[in-house]
mmCIF file of C-alpha atoms in Angstrom:
data_model
loop_
_atom_site.group_PDB
_atom_site.id
_atom_site.type_symbol
_atom_site.label_atom_id
_atom_site.label_comp_id
_atom_site.label_asym_id
_atom_site.label_seq_id
_atom_site.Cartn_x
_atom_site.Cartn_y
_atom_site.Cartn_z
ATOM 1 C CA MET A 1 -28.511 62.837 120.492
ATOM 2 C CA GLN A 2 -30.619 62.060 123.590
ATOM 3 C CA ARG A 3 -31.340 64.644 126.234
ATOM 4 C CA LYS A 4 -29.073 64.524 129.263
ATOM 5 C CA PRO A 5 -30.839 63.873 132.578
ATOM 6 C CA GLY A 6 -31.649 67.092 134.386
ATOM 7 C CA TYR A 7 -31.528 69.378 131.326
ATOM 8 C CA SER A 8 -34.521 71.598 130.662
ATOM 9 C CA ASP A 9 -35.932 72.282 127.214
ATOM 10 C CA VAL A 10 -34.369 75.751 127.224
ATOM 11 C CA GLU A 11 -30.953 74.373 128.208
ATOM 12 C CA GLU A 12 -31.168 71.656 125.593
ATOM 13 C CA ALA A 13 -32.085 74.192 122.909
ATOM 14 C CA ALA A 14 -29.131 76.354 123.937
ATOM 15 C CA ILE A 15 -26.787 73.370 123.761
ATOM 16 C CA ARG A 16 -28.131 72.385 120.354
ATOM 17 C CA THR A 17 -27.626 75.937 119.111
ATOM 18 C CA ARG A 18 -24.087 76.201 120.507
ATOM 19 C CA TYR A 19 -22.971 72.775 119.239
ATOM 20 C CA ALA A 20 -25.062 72.597 116.085
ATOM 21 C CA GLU A 21 -22.381 70.667 114.204
ATOM 22 C CA SER A 22 -22.518 67.816 116.737
ATOM 23 C CA PHE A 23 -26.290 67.406 116.298
ATOM 24 C CA LYS A 24 -26.268 67.266 112.528
ATOM 25 C CA PRO A 25 -27.162 63.849 111.076
ATOM 26 C CA ALA A 26 -24.458 61.987 109.206
ATOM 27 C CA SER A 27 -24.164 63.225 105.649
ATOM 28 C CA ARG A 28 -24.764 60.976 102.665
ATOM 29 C CA SER A 29 -21.126 61.320 101.610
ATOM 30 C CA GLY A 30 -20.016 60.012 105.006
ATOM 31 C CA TRP A 31 -22.170 56.920 104.637
ATOM 32 C CA LEU A 32 -20.874 56.370 101.105
ATOM 33 C CA VAL A 33 -17.248 56.562 102.281
ATOM 34 C CA ALA A 34 -17.952 54.097 105.100
ATOM 35 C CA ALA A 35 -19.670 51.697 102.702
ATOM 36 C CA ALA A 36 -16.770 51.973 100.245
ATOM 37 C CA VAL A 37 -14.229 51.193 102.991
ATOM 38 C CA ILE A 38 -16.198 48.158 104.174
ATOM 39 C CA THR A 39 -16.608 46.931 100.599
ATOM 40 C CA LEU A 40 -12.902 47.349 99.910
ATOM 41 C CA LEU A 41 -12.044 45.479 103.117
ATOM 42 C CA ALA A 42 -14.376 42.608 102.259
ATOM 43 C CA PHE A 43 -13.021 42.370 98.720
ATOM 44 C CA GLY A 44 -9.416 42.418 99.994
ATOM 45 C CA LEU A 45 -10.090 39.601 102.465
ATOM 46 C CA TRP A 46 -11.776 37.537 99.757
ATOM 47 C CA HIS A 47 -9.121 38.218 97.108
ATOM 48 C CA LEU A 48 -6.257 37.327 99.481
ATOM 49 C CA GLY A 49 -7.901 34.060 100.464
ATOM 50 C CA PHE A 50 -8.754 34.896 104.073
ATOM 51 C CA SER A 51 -10.235 31.858 105.758
ATOM 52 C CA LEU A 52 -11.551 31.761 109.305
ATOM 53 C CA SER A 53 -11.182 27.980 109.447
ATOM 54 C CA LYS A 54 -7.497 28.225 108.452
ATOM 55 C CA LEU A 55 -7.002 30.900 111.079
ATOM 56 C CA VAL A 56 -8.529 28.751 113.818
ATOM 57 C CA ALA A 57 -6.475 25.728 112.722
ATOM 58 C CA GLY A 58 -3.344 27.887 112.634
ATOM 59 C CA LEU A 59 -3.984 29.145 116.156
ATOM 60 C CA GLY A 60 -4.126 25.524 117.286
ATOM 61 C CA SER A 61 -0.742 24.840 115.693
ATOM 62 C CA LEU A 62 0.625 28.006 117.249
ATOM 63 C CA GLY A 63 -0.477 26.765 120.654
ATOM 64 C CA LYS A 64 1.477 23.531 120.113
ATOM 65 C CA PHE A 65 4.629 25.492 119.281
ATOM 66 C CA ILE A 66 4.215 27.625 122.394
ATOM 67 C CA VAL A 67 3.947 24.496 124.535
ATOM 68 C CA LEU A 68 7.155 23.162 122.962
ATOM 69 C CA MET A 69 8.986 26.409 123.794
ATOM 70 C CA PHE A 70 8.731 26.028 127.547
ATOM 71 C CA PRO A 71 10.745 25.958 129.637
ATOM 72 C CA PRO A 72 13.316 28.188 127.872
ATOM 73 C CA GLU A 73 16.758 26.622 127.522
ATOM 74 C CA TRP A 74 20.137 27.975 126.393
ATOM 75 C CA GLY A 75 22.262 24.835 126.482
ATOM 76 C CA ASP A 76 25.788 24.967 127.868
ATOM 77 C CA SER A 77 27.777 28.040 128.932
ATOM 78 C CA ALA A 78 29.583 28.228 125.570
ATOM 79 C CA SER A 79 26.249 28.504 123.766
ATOM 80 C CA LEU A 80 25.061 31.166 126.209
ATOM 81 C CA TRP A 81 28.115 33.355 125.556
ATOM 82 C CA ARG A 82 27.682 32.848 121.823
ATOM 83 C CA TYR A 83 24.128 34.134 122.054
ATOM 84 C CA ILE A 84 25.198 37.112 124.171
ATOM 85 C CA ARG A 85 27.900 38.054 121.656
ATOM 86 C CA ALA A 86 25.398 37.693 118.825
ATOM 87 C CA LEU A 87 22.945 39.952 120.640
ATOM 88 C CA GLY A 88 25.680 42.531 121.187
ATOM 89 C CA GLU A 89 26.460 42.325 117.478
ATOM 90 C CA THR A 90 22.810 43.026 116.664
ATOM 91 C CA VAL A 91 22.799 46.126 118.877
ATOM 92 C CA ALA A 92 26.062 47.265 117.273
ATOM 93 C CA ILE A 93 24.586 46.823 113.780
ATOM 94 C CA ALA A 94 21.589 48.964 114.726
ATOM 95 C CA LEU A 95 23.738 51.622 116.424
ATOM 96 C CA LEU A 96 26.288 51.992 113.627
ATOM 97 C CA GLY A 97 23.747 51.787 110.822
ATOM 98 C CA THR A 98 21.533 54.441 112.412
ATOM 99 C CA LEU A 99 24.498 56.695 113.212
ATOM 100 C CA ILE A 100 25.887 56.526 109.663
ATOM 101 C CA ALA A 101 22.433 57.293 108.261
ATOM 102 C CA ALA A 102 21.989 60.311 110.552
ATOM 103 C CA ILE A 103 25.428 61.731 109.679
ATOM 104 C CA VAL A 104 24.853 61.384 105.931
ATOM 105 C CA ALA A 105 21.230 62.576 106.045
ATOM 106 C CA LEU A 106 21.920 65.772 108.025
ATOM 107 C CA PRO A 107 23.574 67.800 105.223
ATOM 108 C CA LEU A 108 21.219 66.255 102.678
ATOM 109 C CA GLY A 109 18.309 67.379 104.845
ATOM 110 C CA PHE A 110 19.446 70.998 104.497
ATOM 111 C CA LEU A 111 19.609 70.557 100.712
ATOM 112 C CA ALA A 112 16.074 69.121 100.702
ATOM 113 C CA ALA A 113 14.559 71.828 102.936
ATOM 114 C CA ARG A 114 12.803 74.677 101.173
ATOM 115 C CA ASN A 115 14.321 77.404 103.368
ATOM 116 C CA THR A 116 17.963 76.227 103.198
ATOM 117 C CA THR A 117 18.422 74.622 99.784
ATOM 118 C CA VAL A 118 20.786 76.149 97.265
ATOM 119 C CA SER A 119 18.668 75.159 94.268
ATOM 120 C CA GLN A 120 15.056 74.115 93.811
ATOM 121 C CA ALA A 121 16.142 71.553 91.206
ATOM 122 C CA LEU A 122 18.644 70.091 93.660
ATOM 123 C CA ARG A 123 15.950 70.038 96.335
ATOM 124 C CA PHE A 124 13.617 68.123 94.010
ATOM 125 C CA PHE A 125 16.171 65.444 93.122
ATOM 126 C CA THR A 126 17.308 65.123 96.744
ATOM 127 C CA ARG A 127 13.775 64.531 97.967
ATOM 128 C CA ARG A 128 13.115 62.013 95.189
ATOM 129 C CA GLY A 129 16.303 60.251 96.219
ATOM 130 C CA PHE A 130 14.974 60.014 99.775
ATOM 131 C CA ASP A 131 11.748 58.532 98.423
ATOM 132 C CA THR A 132 13.708 55.901 96.493
ATOM 133 C CA LEU A 133 15.880 54.870 99.433
ATOM 134 C CA ARG A 134 13.083 54.516 101.968
ATOM 135 C CA GLY A 135 10.755 52.952 99.402
ATOM 136 C CA VAL A 136 12.869 49.774 99.520
ATOM 137 C CA ASP A 137 12.520 47.788 102.745
ATOM 138 C CA THR A 138 15.548 47.173 104.972
ATOM 139 C CA LEU A 139 15.251 43.432 104.396
ATOM 140 C CA VAL A 140 15.551 43.929 100.637
ATOM 141 C CA TRP A 141 18.586 46.176 101.122
ATOM 142 C CA ALA A 142 20.115 43.444 103.312
ATOM 143 C CA LEU A 143 19.664 40.869 100.545
ATOM 144 C CA ILE A 144 21.279 43.251 98.060
ATOM 145 C CA TRP A 145 24.273 44.078 100.250
ATOM 146 C CA ILE A 146 24.822 40.422 101.188
ATOM 147 C CA ASN A 147 25.390 39.738 97.496
ATOM 148 C CA VAL A 148 27.669 42.788 97.223
ATOM 149 C CA VAL A 149 29.889 42.518 100.328
ATOM 150 C CA GLY A 150 29.096 38.993 101.491
ATOM 151 C CA LEU A 151 27.498 37.540 104.610
ATOM 152 C CA GLY A 152 28.053 39.181 107.971
ATOM 153 C CA PRO A 153 27.260 42.263 110.050
ATOM 154 C CA PHE A 154 28.822 44.685 107.541
ATOM 155 C CA ALA A 155 25.966 43.987 105.134
ATOM 156 C CA GLY A 156 23.495 44.602 107.967
ATOM 157 C CA VAL A 157 25.056 47.978 108.818
ATOM 158 C CA LEU A 158 24.897 49.063 105.183
ATOM 159 C CA ALA A 159 21.285 47.889 104.809
ATOM 160 C CA ILE A 160 20.092 49.873 107.824
ATOM 161 C CA ALA A 161 22.151 52.925 106.868
ATOM 162 C CA ILE A 162 20.884 53.095 103.276
ATOM 163 C CA SER A 163 17.270 52.597 104.284
ATOM 164 C CA ASP A 164 17.427 55.153 107.103
ATOM 165 C CA ILE A 165 19.102 57.831 104.997
ATOM 166 C CA GLY A 166 15.812 58.158 103.139
ATOM 167 C CA SER A 167 13.742 58.285 106.329
ATOM 168 C CA PHE A 168 16.084 60.638 108.185
ATOM 169 C CA GLY A 169 16.428 62.905 105.167
ATOM 170 C CA LYS A 170 12.675 63.386 104.944
ATOM 171 C CA LEU A 171 12.237 63.928 108.691
ATOM 172 C CA PHE A 172 15.247 66.239 108.997
ATOM 173 C CA SER A 173 14.206 68.387 106.042
ATOM 174 C CA GLU A 174 10.671 68.762 107.399
ATOM 175 C CA ALA A 175 12.008 69.762 110.829
ATOM 176 C CA ILE A 176 14.286 72.346 109.181
ATOM 177 C CA GLU A 177 11.416 73.765 107.121
ATOM 178 C CA ALA A 178 9.288 74.082 110.273
ATOM 179 C CA SER A 179 11.946 76.072 112.147
ATOM 180 C CA ASP A 180 11.283 79.675 113.188
ATOM 181 C CA ARG A 181 12.708 82.305 110.840
ATOM 182 C CA LYS A 182 13.240 84.971 113.506
ATOM 183 C CA PRO A 183 16.576 83.600 114.808
ATOM 184 C CA VAL A 184 17.814 83.321 111.207
ATOM 185 C CA GLU A 185 16.794 86.896 110.471
ATOM 186 C CA GLY A 186 18.533 88.011 113.662
ATOM 187 C CA VAL A 187 21.815 86.371 112.633
ATOM 188 C CA VAL A 188 21.612 87.879 109.142
ATOM 189 C CA ALA A 189 20.782 91.319 110.562
ATOM 190 C CA SER A 190 23.890 91.064 112.751
ATOM 191 C CA GLY A 191 26.050 90.610 109.669
ATOM 192 C CA GLY A 192 26.182 86.821 109.594
ATOM 193 C CA ALA A 193 26.562 84.866 106.376
ATOM 194 C CA ARG A 194 24.223 82.146 105.142
ATOM 195 C CA LEU A 195 26.209 79.398 106.868
ATOM 196 C CA HIS A 196 26.177 81.411 110.115
ATOM 197 C CA ALA A 197 22.400 81.716 109.864
ATOM 198 C CA ILE A 198 22.087 77.943 109.487
ATOM 199 C CA ARG A 199 24.590 77.163 112.251
ATOM 200 C CA PHE A 200 23.305 79.623 114.858
ATOM 201 C CA GLY A 201 19.731 80.218 113.719
ATOM 202 C CA ILE A 202 18.427 76.791 112.611
ATOM 203 C CA VAL A 203 20.628 74.065 114.108
ATOM 204 C CA PRO A 204 19.908 74.982 117.781
ATOM 205 C CA GLN A 205 16.180 74.815 117.038
ATOM 206 C CA VAL A 206 16.124 71.464 115.266
ATOM 207 C CA ALA A 207 18.895 69.648 117.174
ATOM 208 C CA PRO A 208 16.596 68.302 119.954
ATOM 209 C CA VAL A 209 14.124 67.044 117.340
ATOM 210 C CA LEU A 210 16.842 65.368 115.283
ATOM 211 C CA ILE A 211 18.396 63.681 118.320
ATOM 212 C CA SER A 212 14.982 62.462 119.454
ATOM 213 C CA GLN A 213 14.338 60.976 115.999
ATOM 214 C CA TYR A 214 17.741 59.286 116.015
ATOM 215 C CA LEU A 215 17.053 57.641 119.379
ATOM 216 C CA TYR A 216 13.676 56.390 118.191
ATOM 217 C CA TYR A 217 15.135 54.906 115.014
ATOM 218 C CA PHE A 218 17.962 53.275 116.950
ATOM 219 C CA GLU A 219 15.369 51.515 119.087
ATOM 220 C CA SER A 220 13.374 50.484 116.013
ATOM 221 C CA ASN A 221 16.459 49.335 114.114
ATOM 222 C CA THR A 222 17.397 46.972 116.920
ATOM 223 C CA ARG A 223 14.357 44.937 115.895
ATOM 224 C CA SER A 224 15.161 45.371 112.206
ATOM 225 C CA ALA A 225 18.722 44.143 112.787
ATOM 226 C CA THR A 226 17.279 40.955 114.246
ATOM 227 C CA ILE A 227 15.191 40.349 111.127
ATOM 228 C CA ILE A 228 17.962 41.019 108.619
ATOM 229 C CA GLY A 229 20.229 38.701 110.632
ATOM 230 C CA ILE A 230 17.938 35.846 109.646
ATOM 231 C CA VAL A 231 18.892 36.296 105.977
ATOM 232 C CA GLY A 232 22.618 36.259 106.780
ATOM 233 C CA ALA A 233 23.469 39.770 107.973
ATOM 234 C CA GLY A 234 24.852 38.546 111.306
ATOM 235 C CA GLY A 235 23.714 39.062 114.863
ATOM 236 C CA ILE A 236 21.164 37.230 116.974
ATOM 237 C CA GLY A 237 18.869 36.756 113.975
ATOM 238 C CA LEU A 238 21.298 34.261 112.482
ATOM 239 C CA GLN A 239 21.254 32.226 115.705
ATOM 240 C CA LEU A 240 17.466 32.435 115.855
ATOM 241 C CA SER A 241 17.126 31.220 112.270
ATOM 242 C CA GLU A 242 19.428 28.265 112.960
ATOM 243 C CA MET A 243 17.467 27.216 116.060
ATOM 244 C CA ILE A 244 14.162 27.405 114.176
ATOM 245 C CA ARG A 245 15.612 25.350 111.320
ATOM 246 C CA THR A 246 16.732 22.614 113.743
ATOM 247 C CA LEU A 247 13.427 22.753 115.706
ATOM 248 C CA GLU A 248 15.140 23.773 118.969
ATOM 249 C CA TRP A 249 12.023 25.507 120.236
ATOM 250 C CA GLN A 250 13.160 25.916 123.842
ATOM 251 C CA THR A 251 16.268 27.732 122.673
ATOM 252 C CA VAL A 252 14.127 29.797 120.310
ATOM 253 C CA CYS A 253 12.064 30.898 123.302
ATOM 254 C CA PHE A 254 15.216 31.883 125.197
ATOM 255 C CA LEU A 255 16.507 33.937 122.271
ATOM 256 C CA ILE A 256 13.155 35.685 121.885
ATOM 257 C CA ILE A 257 13.193 36.569 125.587
ATOM 258 C CA MET A 258 16.717 37.971 125.199
ATOM 259 C CA ILE A 259 15.613 40.115 122.259
ATOM 260 C CA LEU A 260 12.519 41.383 124.091
ATOM 261 C CA MET A 261 14.529 42.291 127.186
ATOM 262 C CA THR A 262 17.138 44.129 125.117
ATOM 263 C CA VAL A 263 14.554 46.098 123.156
ATOM 264 C CA SER A 264 12.744 46.979 126.401
ATOM 265 C CA VAL A 265 15.951 48.291 127.986
ATOM 266 C CA ILE A 266 16.812 50.328 124.886
ATOM 267 C CA ASP A 267 13.248 51.661 124.783
ATOM 268 C CA LEU A 268 13.444 52.720 128.437
ATOM 269 C CA ILE A 269 16.794 54.463 127.997
ATOM 270 C CA SER A 270 15.721 56.150 124.745
ATOM 271 C CA THR A 271 12.470 57.383 126.271
ATOM 272 C CA ARG A 272 14.285 58.959 129.207
ATOM 273 C CA LEU A 273 16.866 60.563 126.946
ATOM 274 C CA ARG A 274 14.185 61.957 124.641
ATOM 275 C CA THR A 275 12.278 63.331 127.625
ATOM 276 C CA ALA A 276 15.425 64.951 128.980
ATOM 277 C CA ILE A 277 16.306 66.464 125.601
ATOM 278 C CA VAL A 278 12.817 67.849 124.989
ATOM 279 C CA GLY A 279 12.612 69.170 128.549
ATOM 280 C CA ARG A 280 15.966 70.919 128.198
ATOM 281 C CA SER A 281 14.978 72.464 124.887
ATOM 282 C CA ASN A 282 11.644 73.717 126.357
ATOM 283 C CA PRO A 283 12.488 74.970 129.862
ATOM 284 C CA VAL A 284 9.676 76.108 132.085
ATOM 285 C CA THR A 285 9.794 79.856 132.561
#
């Protein structure tokens, strides 16, 4: 580390003594880890057939598609209303799927939390169940449910709900485990039962966190609902897939703009709600 301008030898020695860890040379193990990461990256790019020439050629083709997309066009008024209804359907799929997942995952989260479970064996199997559910992507769940209940938004709701039960269950259980024990001990000391301790000692602590996580996943699932719509789960994704198949690139651009605007609005509203919830749960004293 070079000497800062204006520092004397005594000052530099004092700084080196105080921040000795910062002046130590990189260890051999650090260099070995960096070399291993670079080697793994290079091998992965080679094994997967990464080609700079293909990338450059692909960027050229992408530029042609972008040119074909402008100006955006939605066709006649009937088509416009069809797209708006499809977009509303996508938002509804995300909202209902996320809400169902949160409702189901909440009691399961208490079973999976170390400080509220009724059995360690039950906690183990519950957590492994969460791992299984979230280990399968939402798109795969959509393909499964389409074959079970048929095409349409119902399959999309089920796909998002099943996938998010695993994610919510893990997040909820970790928030419950991280809660402060003092309110629980206070409820028990006052003569409260186990359920009273959970209701009045844990739930008020974790509720803002759980609501904040729900809002974030609702925003994220709006994008997921668009993707699963492409495989037949309804919503704007189905319209987008049809326009791409028929090479209606100007309409594709319009639909993409609609999706981006919707996600931006949901993101803005969710951010403000999360800020309000966190601020209310942590008042300035």
